[in-house]
Amino acid sequence: MRKILFITILLILSTKIYAQPGCVPEKSVAQRFIELSDSINKNPDNYNLRWERIETIQTRTCNKMILTKPKQDNLIEYSDNSSTAYYKIDLIKELSLLIDKNVKIDSRFDYLRYDSYNFHYLRGKIYLSYNDTVNALVDLHKALETSYQPLKVRVSKSLCDYYLSLNRTNSENYKQNTQKALDYLDLVSPVEFSESLTGNEIEPFIYEKKEFLENLQDYERLEKYLVKLINYSFLSMLSIPNYDEFQINSYTENFIDDIYNLSNFYYERADYSKAKDLVDLLLKQQPDNQNFYIYNNSYKWAPMLDLMNKIYRTKEFKNSHLELDFLMRRLYADPLFNISLETGYLENILNQYPNDARVYISWTYIKLMDEYIRKKNQIEKKYPLTLPELFNKIESLNYKGFELPYLKAVYYNNSNEFDLALTEINKALKLYEGEKLIRLKTAILRKQPNPDYEKIEKMTENIRRNYFKYKDLSELLNQVNKIASH
């Protein structure tokens, strides 16, 4: 138990307000620790040395874990297997001394100075590891008075984590503890209240705050928060240099995801009209291609297509044709998304639309992925037909889309029947030259005897890193704000 406690202290102190990149041999750390301890014995009022010794035992070593044991006999002792070194130092006492003397330690960085706020923070974390919450909270609240924002962020997060930890042992005060946790994040990440919507300090806590508001069921504030977050994401996207294509795409995807989160919020609050209007705006960003499918990164659109499928199941927007249409699009975009698609829903559409080929195509997508994930002998769902029977049923309904030969190609490829797979994927590509189909064909060709790698490379040339460009994002933002304001 004692060893676990010391490990906890070490982990706590490793998340400090300064960084030491890389690692050094423990022998070097030990030598420096001994030298500093000798110097401190001779010059006990040299607080710079005391702080350096604290820093030294927090150095990331390459071959030892360094823990502290204030009451051991020697300056350094080793565990039985020598994987751990125990250094003789009382961190509470050392930090208390620095606090009492109001010590300020200059840093190699001009903008940073270690002062009593830093020491209160570190001591508070150690008190927490001892379950001395009274002293810990006193120290952490004192540290919270700092004007140095990076430290303030760390202190707020520590207090947030403390109140969340109470929920693990006492769920009776869940709402109260969660509210306190949120209050501390609000101190350093006020995104919904900020007029300028700037500041990297809010980034780490954006989605934690969203989760807290959901758990607190504070839906009025959550809606405002999600709208502000969309606007913040948009301005963050504009701050990226034009030449940094990768970052621009990354921030743009965040912007799109934030709009989806708002649409999903409206769906869960049964405001289906707003949810549909927002997803309609997003889907207009898709490239205009056959069957409304996505060429690249199609999996990212699966949640939106899934949401539209659910909207068209509601009483307000009930439309069986669009319901099944969006179900198929979602399954093509990413059959792994929501792979636990409720069996009850699939059985329901089978009973409702027994002569619609799209129902059997949907069952085929799910069964293929189920077999891929769990293998044939571990299938958990009850399927109405085998895969060959599903194929026959789809054919009997005279379905002419690319999905049937595409799914057959997937099936034959998984069964190592590569000639049959190649025949089917060629049929599918005559109907739709989608990225997934091209990639499947290249995978099949690689498994043929003496594959023509030059031909395979040419097939993938046009789809590799082929990011489509989002258009009129400023107008998209205006439309989102308009929908949210009504």
CSV table of C-alpha atoms in Angstrom, one decimal:
chain,number,residue,atom,x,y,z
A,1,MET,CA,0.0,0.0,0.0
A,2,ARG,CA,2.8,2.4,0.9
A,3,LYS,CA,4.6,1.7,-2.4
A,4,ILE,CA,1.4,2.5,-4.3
A,5,LEU,CA,1.2,5.8,-2.4
A,6,PHE,CA,4.7,6.8,-3.4
A,7,ILE,CA,4.0,5.8,-7.0
A,8,THR,CA,0.9,8.0,-6.9
A,9,ILE,CA,3.1,10.9,-5.6
A,10,LEU,CA,5.5,10.4,-8.4
A,11,LEU,CA,2.8,10.4,-11.1
A,12,ILE,CA,1.3,13.5,-9.6
A,13,LEU,CA,4.5,15.4,-9.6
A,14,SER,CA,5.3,14.3,-13.2
A,15,THR,CA,2.4,16.5,-14.4
A,16,LYS,CA,4.2,19.6,-13.4
A,17,ILE,CA,4.3,23.1,-14.8
A,18,TYR,CA,7.7,22.6,-16.4
A,19,ALA,CA,9.0,20.0,-18.7
A,20,GLN,CA,12.2,18.1,-19.1
A,21,PRO,CA,12.2,16.3,-22.4
A,22,GLY,CA,13.8,12.9,-23.0
A,23,CYS,CA,15.3,10.8,-20.2
A,24,VAL,CA,18.6,10.5,-18.3
A,25,PRO,CA,20.2,7.5,-16.6
A,26,GLU,CA,19.2,7.1,-13.0
A,27,LYS,CA,22.9,7.1,-12.0
A,28,SER,CA,23.2,10.7,-13.1
A,29,VAL,CA,20.1,11.7,-11.2
A,30,ALA,CA,21.3,9.9,-8.1
A,31,GLN,CA,24.7,11.6,-8.3
A,32,ARG,CA,23.1,15.0,-8.7
A,33,PHE,CA,20.7,14.4,-5.8
A,34,ILE,CA,23.6,13.5,-3.5
A,35,GLU,CA,25.6,16.5,-4.6
A,36,LEU,CA,22.6,18.8,-4.0
A,37,SER,CA,21.9,17.2,-0.6
A,38,ASP,CA,25.5,17.7,0.5
A,39,SER,CA,25.3,21.4,-0.6
A,40,ILE,CA,22.0,21.9,1.2
A,41,ASN,CA,23.5,20.5,4.4
A,42,LYS,CA,26.2,23.1,4.1
A,43,ASN,CA,23.9,25.9,2.9
A,44,PRO,CA,20.4,25.2,4.4
A,45,ASP,CA,19.1,28.6,3.4
A,46,ASN,CA,19.9,28.2,-0.3
A,47,TYR,CA,16.3,27.7,-1.6
A,48,ASN,CA,17.4,27.5,-5.2
A,49,LEU,CA,19.2,24.3,-4.3
A,50,ARG,CA,16.2,23.0,-2.5
A,51,TRP,CA,14.0,23.6,-5.5
A,52,GLU,CA,16.5,22.1,-7.8
A,53,ARG,CA,16.6,18.9,-5.7
A,54,ILE,CA,12.8,18.7,-5.9
A,55,GLU,CA,13.1,19.1,-9.7
A,56,THR,CA,15.8,16.5,-9.8
A,57,ILE,CA,13.8,13.7,-8.4
A,58,GLN,CA,11.1,14.5,-10.9
A,59,THR,CA,13.5,13.9,-13.8
A,60,ARG,CA,12.3,11.2,-16.2
A,61,THR,CA,14.9,8.5,-15.9
A,62,CYS,CA,15.5,5.8,-18.5
A,63,ASN,CA,16.0,2.8,-16.3
A,64,LYS,CA,14.6,3.5,-12.8
A,65,MET,CA,11.4,4.7,-11.2
A,66,ILE,CA,12.2,7.3,-8.6
A,67,LEU,CA,10.0,7.4,-5.4
A,68,THR,CA,10.4,9.1,-2.1
A,69,LYS,CA,10.7,7.7,1.4
A,70,PRO,CA,11.4,10.5,3.9
A,71,LYS,CA,12.1,8.2,6.9
A,72,GLN,CA,14.5,5.7,5.3
A,73,ASP,CA,18.1,5.4,6.6
A,74,ASN,CA,20.1,6.2,3.4
A,75,LEU,CA,19.8,9.1,0.9
A,76,ILE,CA,19.1,6.5,-1.8
A,77,GLU,CA,17.9,2.9,-1.4
A,78,TYR,CA,16.9,0.4,-4.1
A,79,SER,CA,14.1,-2.2,-4.3
A,80,ASP,CA,14.9,-5.9,-4.4
A,81,ASN,CA,14.8,-6.0,-8.2
A,82,SER,CA,16.6,-2.6,-8.5
A,83,SER,CA,13.9,-1.3,-10.8
A,84,THR,CA,13.0,1.4,-8.3
A,85,ALA,CA,15.1,3.9,-6.4
A,86,TYR,CA,13.8,5.5,-3.1
A,87,TYR,CA,15.2,9.0,-2.4
A,88,LYS,CA,15.2,10.3,1.1
A,89,ILE,CA,13.3,13.6,1.0
A,90,ASP,CA,10.1,14.9,2.7
A,91,LEU,CA,8.4,16.8,-0.1
A,92,ILE,CA,5.7,18.2,2.1
A,93,LYS,CA,8.3,19.7,4.4
A,94,GLU,CA,10.4,21.0,1.6
A,95,LEU,CA,7.5,22.7,-0.2
A,96,SER,CA,6.2,24.1,3.1
A,97,LEU,CA,9.6,25.7,3.7
A,98,LEU,CA,9.6,27.3,0.3
A,99,ILE,CA,6.0,28.6,0.9
A,100,ASP,CA,6.8,29.9,4.4
A,101,LYS,CA,9.9,31.8,3.1
A,102,ASN,CA,7.9,33.2,0.2
A,103,VAL,CA,10.6,31.9,-2.1
A,104,LYS,CA,10.6,32.9,-5.8
A,105,ILE,CA,12.7,30.9,-8.2
A,106,ASP,CA,13.8,32.3,-11.5
A,107,SER,CA,13.3,30.1,-14.5
A,108,ARG,CA,15.3,29.8,-17.7
A,109,PHE,CA,12.2,31.1,-19.3
A,110,ASP,CA,11.8,34.9,-19.0
A,111,TYR,CA,8.0,34.7,-18.7
A,112,LEU,CA,7.9,32.1,-15.9
A,113,ARG,CA,8.9,32.2,-12.3
A,114,TYR,CA,8.2,29.5,-9.7
A,115,ASP,CA,6.6,31.0,-6.6
A,116,SER,CA,4.3,30.1,-3.7
A,117,TYR,CA,1.4,29.4,-6.0
A,118,ASN,CA,3.4,26.7,-7.8
A,119,PHE,CA,4.5,25.3,-4.4
A,120,HIS,CA,0.9,25.3,-3.0
A,121,TYR,CA,-0.2,23.4,-6.1
A,122,LEU,CA,2.4,20.7,-5.8
A,123,ARG,CA,1.9,20.4,-2.1
A,124,GLY,CA,-1.9,20.2,-2.6
A,125,LYS,CA,-1.5,17.4,-5.1
A,126,ILE,CA,0.7,15.5,-2.6
A,127,TYR,CA,-1.9,16.0,0.2
A,128,LEU,CA,-4.5,14.6,-2.1
A,129,SER,CA,-2.4,11.5,-2.6
A,130,TYR,CA,-2.5,11.1,1.2
A,131,ASN,CA,-6.3,11.6,1.2
A,132,ASP,CA,-5.7,14.7,3.3
A,133,THR,CA,-8.5,16.6,1.5
A,134,VAL,CA,-8.8,19.4,4.0
A,135,ASN,CA,-5.2,20.6,3.5
A,136,ALA,CA,-5.2,19.7,-0.2
A,137,LEU,CA,-8.2,21.9,-0.9
A,138,VAL,CA,-6.7,24.8,1.0
A,139,ASP,CA,-3.5,24.6,-1.0
A,140,LEU,CA,-5.2,24.2,-4.4
A,141,HIS,CA,-7.6,27.1,-3.7
A,142,LYS,CA,-4.6,29.2,-2.8
A,143,ALA,CA,-2.8,28.2,-6.0
A,144,LEU,CA,-5.9,29.2,-7.9
A,145,GLU,CA,-5.2,32.8,-7.1
A,146,THR,CA,-2.3,32.8,-9.4
A,147,SER,CA,-2.3,35.2,-12.4
A,148,TYR,CA,-0.3,32.7,-14.5
A,149,GLN,CA,-2.9,31.1,-16.7
A,150,PRO,CA,-1.2,27.8,-17.5
A,151,LEU,CA,-0.9,27.1,-13.8
A,152,LYS,CA,-4.5,28.2,-13.2
A,153,VAL,CA,-5.7,25.8,-15.8
A,154,ARG,CA,-3.8,22.9,-14.1
A,155,VAL,CA,-5.2,23.8,-10.7
A,156,SER,CA,-8.7,24.1,-12.0
A,157,LYS,CA,-8.4,20.7,-13.7
A,158,SER,CA,-7.1,19.1,-10.5
A,159,LEU,CA,-10.0,20.5,-8.5
A,160,CYS,CA,-12.4,19.4,-11.3
A,161,ASP,CA,-10.9,15.8,-11.2
A,162,TYR,CA,-11.2,15.8,-7.4
A,163,TYR,CA,-14.9,16.4,-7.4
A,164,LEU,CA,-15.5,13.9,-10.2
A,165,SER,CA,-13.6,11.3,-8.1
A,166,LEU,CA,-16.1,11.8,-5.3
A,167,ASN,CA,-18.8,10.4,-7.7
A,168,ARG,CA,-17.0,7.1,-7.8
A,169,THR,CA,-17.4,6.6,-4.1
A,170,ASN,CA,-20.6,8.5,-3.4
A,171,SER,CA,-23.2,8.8,-6.1
A,172,GLU,CA,-25.7,10.4,-3.7
A,173,ASN,CA,-24.2,13.9,-4.4
A,174,TYR,CA,-23.6,13.2,-8.1
A,175,LYS,CA,-25.3,16.3,-9.4
A,176,GLN,CA,-23.7,18.6,-6.8
A,177,ASN,CA,-20.2,17.2,-7.4
A,178,THR,CA,-20.6,17.3,-11.2
A,179,GLN,CA,-21.7,21.0,-10.9
A,180,LYS,CA,-18.6,21.8,-8.8
A,181,ALA,CA,-16.4,20.1,-11.4
A,182,LEU,CA,-18.0,22.1,-14.1
A,183,ASP,CA,-17.6,25.3,-12.1
A,184,TYR,CA,-13.8,24.9,-12.0
A,185,LEU,CA,-13.6,24.3,-15.7
A,186,ASP,CA,-15.7,27.4,-16.2
A,187,LEU,CA,-12.9,29.4,-14.5
A,188,VAL,CA,-10.5,28.6,-17.3
A,189,SER,CA,-12.6,27.7,-20.3
A,190,PRO,CA,-15.5,30.1,-20.6
A,191,VAL,CA,-16.2,29.4,-24.3
A,192,GLU,CA,-19.9,30.2,-24.2
A,193,PHE,CA,-19.4,33.5,-22.5
A,194,SER,CA,-16.4,34.7,-24.4
A,195,GLU,CA,-17.0,37.5,-26.9
A,196,SER,CA,-13.7,37.1,-28.7
A,197,LEU,CA,-13.9,33.2,-28.7
A,198,THR,CA,-10.1,32.9,-28.5
A,199,GLY,CA,-7.7,31.3,-26.2
A,200,ASN,CA,-6.0,27.9,-26.5
A,201,GLU,CA,-6.6,27.3,-22.8
A,202,ILE,CA,-10.1,26.2,-23.5
A,203,GLU,CA,-9.1,23.4,-25.9
A,204,PRO,CA,-8.5,20.5,-23.5
A,205,PHE,CA,-11.9,20.9,-21.8
A,206,ILE,CA,-14.3,21.5,-24.7
A,207,TYR,CA,-15.8,18.1,-24.8
A,208,GLU,CA,-15.5,17.5,-21.0
A,209,LYS,CA,-17.8,20.5,-20.5
A,210,LYS,CA,-20.2,19.2,-23.1
A,211,GLU,CA,-20.4,15.9,-21.2
A,212,PHE,CA,-20.9,17.6,-17.8
A,213,LEU,CA,-23.8,19.7,-19.2
A,214,GLU,CA,-25.3,16.5,-20.6
A,215,ASN,CA,-25.0,14.7,-17.3
A,216,LEU,CA,-26.5,17.7,-15.5
A,217,GLN,CA,-29.3,17.8,-18.0
A,218,ASP,CA,-28.7,21.6,-18.3
A,219,TYR,CA,-30.2,21.6,-21.8
A,220,GLU,CA,-30.7,25.3,-22.1
A,221,ARG,CA,-27.1,26.1,-21.4
A,222,LEU,CA,-25.9,23.1,-23.5
A,223,GLU,CA,-27.7,24.4,-26.6
A,224,LYS,CA,-26.0,27.8,-26.2
A,225,TYR,CA,-22.7,26.1,-25.6
A,226,LEU,CA,-22.9,24.0,-28.7
A,227,VAL,CA,-23.8,27.0,-30.8
A,228,LYS,CA,-20.9,29.0,-29.4
A,229,LEU,CA,-18.6,26.0,-29.9
A,230,ILE,CA,-19.5,26.0,-33.6
A,231,ASN,CA,-18.6,29.6,-34.0
A,232,TYR,CA,-15.3,29.1,-32.0
A,233,SER,CA,-14.4,26.2,-34.3
A,234,PHE,CA,-15.0,28.3,-37.4
A,235,LEU,CA,-12.8,31.1,-36.2
A,236,SER,CA,-10.1,28.6,-35.2
A,237,MET,CA,-10.2,27.1,-38.7
A,238,LEU,CA,-9.7,30.6,-40.2
A,239,SER,CA,-6.6,31.1,-38.1
A,240,ILE,CA,-4.7,28.3,-39.9
A,241,PRO,CA,-2.3,29.4,-42.6
A,242,ASN,CA,-3.5,28.7,-46.1
A,243,TYR,CA,-0.5,26.5,-46.9
A,244,ASP,CA,-1.2,24.1,-44.1
A,245,GLU,CA,-3.7,21.9,-45.9
A,246,PHE,CA,-3.6,19.1,-43.3
A,247,GLN,CA,-4.4,21.4,-40.4
A,248,ILE,CA,-7.1,23.2,-42.4
A,249,ASN,CA,-8.8,19.9,-43.1
A,250,SER,CA,-8.5,18.8,-39.5
A,251,TYR,CA,-10.1,22.0,-38.2
A,252,THR,CA,-12.7,21.9,-40.9
A,253,GLU,CA,-13.7,18.4,-39.8
A,254,ASN,CA,-14.0,19.6,-36.2
A,255,PHE,CA,-16.3,22.4,-37.4
A,256,ILE,CA,-18.5,19.9,-39.3
A,257,ASP,CA,-18.5,17.6,-36.3
A,258,ASP,CA,-19.6,20.4,-34.0
A,259,ILE,CA,-22.6,21.1,-36.3
A,260,TYR,CA,-23.5,17.5,-36.3
A,261,ASN,CA,-23.3,17.5,-32.4
A,262,LEU,CA,-25.9,20.3,-32.4
A,263,SER,CA,-28.2,18.5,-34.8
A,264,ASN,CA,-27.9,15.4,-32.6
A,265,PHE,CA,-28.8,17.5,-29.6
A,266,TYR,CA,-31.9,18.7,-31.3
A,267,TYR,CA,-32.8,15.1,-32.3
A,268,GLU,CA,-32.5,13.9,-28.7
A,269,ARG,CA,-34.7,16.8,-27.5
A,270,ALA,CA,-37.3,15.7,-30.1
A,271,ASP,CA,-36.8,18.9,-32.2
A,272,TYR,CA,-36.7,16.9,-35.4
A,273,SER,CA,-37.2,19.9,-37.7
A,274,LYS,CA,-34.0,21.7,-36.5
A,275,ALA,CA,-32.1,18.4,-36.5
A,276,LYS,CA,-33.1,17.7,-40.1
A,277,ASP,CA,-32.4,21.3,-41.3
A,278,LEU,CA,-28.9,21.1,-39.9
A,279,VAL,CA,-28.1,17.7,-41.4
A,280,ASP,CA,-29.5,18.8,-44.7
A,281,LEU,CA,-27.0,21.7,-44.7
A,282,LEU,CA,-24.1,19.3,-43.9
A,283,LEU,CA,-25.1,16.8,-46.6
A,284,LYS,CA,-25.1,19.6,-49.2
A,285,GLN,CA,-21.3,19.7,-48.6
A,286,GLN,CA,-20.9,16.3,-50.0
A,287,PRO,CA,-19.6,16.0,-53.6
A,288,ASP,CA,-22.3,15.8,-56.2
A,289,ASN,CA,-21.8,12.2,-57.4
A,290,GLN,CA,-23.8,9.2,-58.4
A,291,ASN,CA,-26.1,7.8,-55.7
A,292,PHE,CA,-25.1,10.6,-53.3
A,293,TYR,CA,-22.2,8.6,-51.9
A,294,ILE,CA,-18.9,9.9,-50.6
A,295,TYR,CA,-15.6,9.3,-52.4
A,296,ASN,CA,-13.1,9.8,-49.6
A,297,ASN,CA,-13.4,9.5,-45.8
A,298,SER,CA,-17.0,8.3,-46.2
A,299,TYR,CA,-16.9,6.9,-42.7
A,300,LYS,CA,-17.0,10.5,-41.3
A,301,TRP,CA,-20.5,11.0,-42.7
A,302,ALA,CA,-22.0,7.8,-41.3
A,303,PRO,CA,-23.3,9.5,-38.1
A,304,MET,CA,-25.1,12.2,-40.2
A,305,LEU,CA,-26.7,9.6,-42.5
A,306,ASP,CA,-27.7,7.5,-39.5
A,307,LEU,CA,-29.4,10.5,-38.0
A,308,MET,CA,-31.4,11.2,-41.1
A,309,ASN,CA,-32.5,7.5,-41.2
A,310,LYS,CA,-33.8,8.0,-37.6
A,311,ILE,CA,-35.5,11.3,-38.5
A,312,TYR,CA,-37.4,9.7,-41.3
A,313,ARG,CA,-38.7,7.1,-38.9
A,314,THR,CA,-40.3,9.7,-36.7
A,315,LYS,CA,-44.0,10.4,-36.9
A,316,GLU,CA,-43.3,14.0,-38.0
A,317,PHE,CA,-41.2,13.1,-41.0
A,318,LYS,CA,-42.2,9.5,-41.6
A,319,ASN,CA,-41.0,8.5,-45.1
A,320,SER,CA,-40.2,4.8,-45.7
A,321,HIS,CA,-38.4,5.4,-49.0
A,322,LEU,CA,-36.0,8.0,-47.5
A,323,GLU,CA,-35.7,5.9,-44.3
A,324,LEU,CA,-34.3,2.9,-46.2
A,325,ASP,CA,-32.3,5.1,-48.6
A,326,PHE,CA,-30.4,6.7,-45.8
A,327,LEU,CA,-30.0,3.3,-44.0
A,328,MET,CA,-28.2,2.0,-47.1
A,329,ARG,CA,-26.1,5.1,-47.5
A,330,ARG,CA,-25.0,4.9,-43.9
A,331,LEU,CA,-24.1,1.2,-44.2
A,332,TYR,CA,-22.0,1.9,-47.3
A,333,ALA,CA,-20.3,4.9,-45.6
A,334,ASP,CA,-19.3,2.9,-42.6
A,335,PRO,CA,-20.8,-0.5,-41.8
A,336,LEU,CA,-18.8,-0.5,-38.5
A,337,PHE,CA,-20.6,2.6,-37.2
A,338,ASN,CA,-23.2,1.5,-34.8
A,339,ILE,CA,-22.5,-2.1,-35.6
A,340,SER,CA,-24.8,-3.0,-32.7
A,341,LEU,CA,-27.7,-1.7,-34.9
A,342,GLU,CA,-30.7,-3.0,-33.0
A,343,THR,CA,-31.9,-6.3,-34.3
A,344,GLY,CA,-35.4,-5.2,-33.5
A,345,TYR,CA,-35.2,-2.4,-36.0
A,346,LEU,CA,-33.9,-4.7,-38.8
A,347,GLU,CA,-36.6,-7.2,-38.0
A,348,ASN,CA,-39.2,-4.5,-38.1
A,349,ILE,CA,-38.3,-3.2,-41.5
A,350,LEU,CA,-38.2,-6.8,-42.8
A,351,ASN,CA,-41.8,-7.2,-41.6
A,352,GLN,CA,-42.8,-3.8,-42.9
A,353,TYR,CA,-41.2,-3.9,-46.3
A,354,PRO,CA,-40.7,-7.6,-47.2
A,355,ASN,CA,-40.4,-6.9,-50.9
A,356,ASP,CA,-37.9,-4.0,-50.8
A,357,ALA,CA,-34.4,-5.1,-51.9
A,358,ARG,CA,-32.8,-2.4,-49.7
A,359,VAL,CA,-34.0,-4.2,-46.6
A,360,TYR,CA,-32.0,-7.4,-47.6
A,361,ILE,CA,-29.0,-5.3,-48.7
A,362,SER,CA,-29.0,-3.8,-45.2
A,363,TRP,CA,-29.1,-7.2,-43.6
A,364,THR,CA,-26.3,-8.3,-45.9
A,365,TYR,CA,-24.1,-5.3,-44.8
A,366,ILE,CA,-24.6,-6.1,-41.2
A,367,LYS,CA,-24.1,-9.9,-41.5
A,368,LEU,CA,-20.8,-9.4,-43.5
A,369,MET,CA,-19.4,-7.1,-40.9
A,370,ASP,CA,-20.6,-9.3,-38.1
A,371,GLU,CA,-18.7,-12.2,-39.6
A,372,TYR,CA,-15.7,-10.1,-40.2
A,373,ILE,CA,-15.6,-9.0,-36.6
A,374,ARG,CA,-16.7,-12.1,-34.7
A,375,LYS,CA,-16.0,-14.9,-37.3
A,376,LYS,CA,-18.7,-17.2,-38.5
A,377,ASN,CA,-18.9,-19.4,-35.4
A,378,GLN,CA,-19.3,-16.4,-33.0
A,379,ILE,CA,-22.3,-14.6,-34.6
A,380,GLU,CA,-24.6,-13.2,-31.9
A,381,LYS,CA,-27.5,-11.8,-34.0
A,382,LYS,CA,-30.2,-14.0,-35.5
A,383,TYR,CA,-30.3,-13.6,-39.2
A,384,PRO,CA,-33.3,-14.4,-41.4
A,385,LEU,CA,-31.2,-15.8,-44.2
A,386,THR,CA,-27.7,-16.9,-45.0
A,387,LEU,CA,-25.5,-14.7,-47.2
A,388,PRO,CA,-26.1,-16.7,-50.4
A,389,GLU,CA,-29.8,-16.7,-49.6
A,390,LEU,CA,-29.7,-12.9,-49.1
A,391,PHE,CA,-28.0,-12.5,-52.5
A,392,ASN,CA,-30.6,-14.7,-54.2
A,393,LYS,CA,-33.4,-12.7,-52.5
A,394,ILE,CA,-32.0,-9.4,-53.7
A,395,GLU,CA,-31.6,-10.7,-57.3
A,396,SER,CA,-35.2,-12.1,-57.2
A,397,LEU,CA,-36.4,-8.5,-56.4
A,398,ASN,CA,-34.7,-7.3,-59.6
A,399,TYR,CA,-32.4,-4.9,-57.8
A,400,LYS,CA,-30.0,-3.1,-60.3
A,401,GLY,CA,-27.8,-1.1,-58.1
A,402,PHE,CA,-24.0,-1.5,-57.6
A,403,GLU,CA,-24.5,-2.8,-54.0
A,404,LEU,CA,-25.3,-6.3,-54.9
A,405,PRO,CA,-22.1,-7.1,-56.9
A,406,TYR,CA,-20.1,-5.0,-54.5
A,407,LEU,CA,-21.3,-7.0,-51.5
A,408,LYS,CA,-20.8,-10.3,-53.4
A,409,ALA,CA,-17.2,-9.2,-54.1
A,410,VAL,CA,-16.7,-8.6,-50.4
A,411,TYR,CA,-18.1,-12.0,-49.6
A,412,TYR,CA,-16.0,-13.9,-52.1
A,413,ASN,CA,-12.9,-11.9,-51.1
A,414,ASN,CA,-13.4,-12.9,-47.5
A,415,SER,CA,-13.9,-16.5,-48.6
A,416,ASN,CA,-10.6,-16.5,-50.6
A,417,GLU,CA,-12.5,-17.0,-53.8
A,418,PHE,CA,-10.6,-14.2,-55.6
A,419,ASP,CA,-11.6,-14.9,-59.2
A,420,LEU,CA,-15.3,-14.7,-58.3
A,421,ALA,CA,-14.6,-11.6,-56.2
A,422,LEU,CA,-12.8,-9.9,-59.2
A,423,THR,CA,-15.8,-10.8,-61.5
A,424,GLU,CA,-18.3,-9.2,-59.1
A,425,ILE,CA,-16.2,-6.0,-58.4
A,426,ASN,CA,-15.8,-5.4,-62.1
A,427,LYS,CA,-19.6,-5.5,-62.4
A,428,ALA,CA,-20.0,-3.1,-59.5
A,429,LEU,CA,-17.4,-0.7,-61.0
A,430,LYS,CA,-19.4,-0.5,-64.2
A,431,LEU,CA,-22.3,0.9,-62.2
A,432,TYR,CA,-20.4,3.2,-59.8
A,433,GLU,CA,-16.7,4.1,-59.7
A,434,GLY,CA,-16.5,4.7,-55.9
A,435,GLU,CA,-13.4,4.8,-53.9
A,436,LYS,CA,-14.3,1.8,-51.7
A,437,LEU,CA,-14.9,-0.3,-54.8
A,438,ILE,CA,-11.6,0.7,-56.4
A,439,ARG,CA,-9.8,-0.1,-53.1
A,440,LEU,CA,-11.5,-3.4,-52.9
A,441,LYS,CA,-10.5,-4.3,-56.5
A,442,THR,CA,-6.8,-3.4,-55.8
A,443,ALA,CA,-6.9,-5.6,-52.7
A,444,ILE,CA,-8.3,-8.5,-54.8
A,445,LEU,CA,-5.7,-7.9,-57.6
A,446,ARG,CA,-2.9,-8.1,-55.0
A,447,LYS,CA,-4.0,-11.6,-54.2
A,448,GLN,CA,-3.9,-12.8,-57.8
A,449,PRO,CA,-1.0,-14.8,-59.1
A,450,ASN,CA,1.8,-12.4,-60.4
A,451,PRO,CA,-0.1,-9.1,-59.5
A,452,ASP,CA,0.6,-6.1,-61.8
A,453,TYR,CA,1.7,-3.6,-59.2
A,454,GLU,CA,2.1,-0.8,-61.7
A,455,LYS,CA,-1.5,-1.2,-62.8
A,456,ILE,CA,-2.6,-1.3,-59.1
A,457,GLU,CA,-0.7,1.9,-58.4
A,458,LYS,CA,-2.3,3.7,-61.3
A,459,MET,CA,-5.8,2.7,-60.0
A,460,THR,CA,-5.2,4.3,-56.6
A,461,GLU,CA,-3.4,7.4,-57.9
A,462,ASN,CA,-6.6,9.5,-58.3
A,463,ILE,CA,-8.0,8.7,-54.9
A,464,ARG,CA,-5.0,8.9,-52.7
A,465,ARG,CA,-5.1,12.1,-50.5
A,466,ASN,CA,-8.0,13.4,-52.7
A,467,TYR,CA,-9.6,15.7,-50.1
A,468,PHE,CA,-12.7,17.4,-51.5
A,469,LYS,CA,-13.0,21.1,-50.7
A,470,TYR,CA,-15.8,22.3,-48.5
A,471,LYS,CA,-17.6,25.3,-50.1
A,472,ASP,CA,-19.2,28.4,-48.7
A,473,LEU,CA,-18.4,27.6,-45.0
A,474,SER,CA,-19.2,31.2,-44.0
A,475,GLU,CA,-22.7,30.8,-45.4
A,476,LEU,CA,-23.0,27.4,-43.7
A,477,LEU,CA,-22.2,29.1,-40.4
A,478,ASN,CA,-24.7,31.9,-41.0
A,479,GLN,CA,-27.4,29.3,-41.8
A,480,VAL,CA,-26.5,27.2,-38.7
A,481,ASN,CA,-26.8,30.3,-36.5
A,482,LYS,CA,-30.1,31.2,-38.1
A,483,ILE,CA,-31.6,27.8,-37.5
A,484,ALA,CA,-30.4,27.7,-33.9
A,485,SER,CA,-31.8,31.2,-33.2
A,486,HIS,CA,-35.4,30.2,-34.1
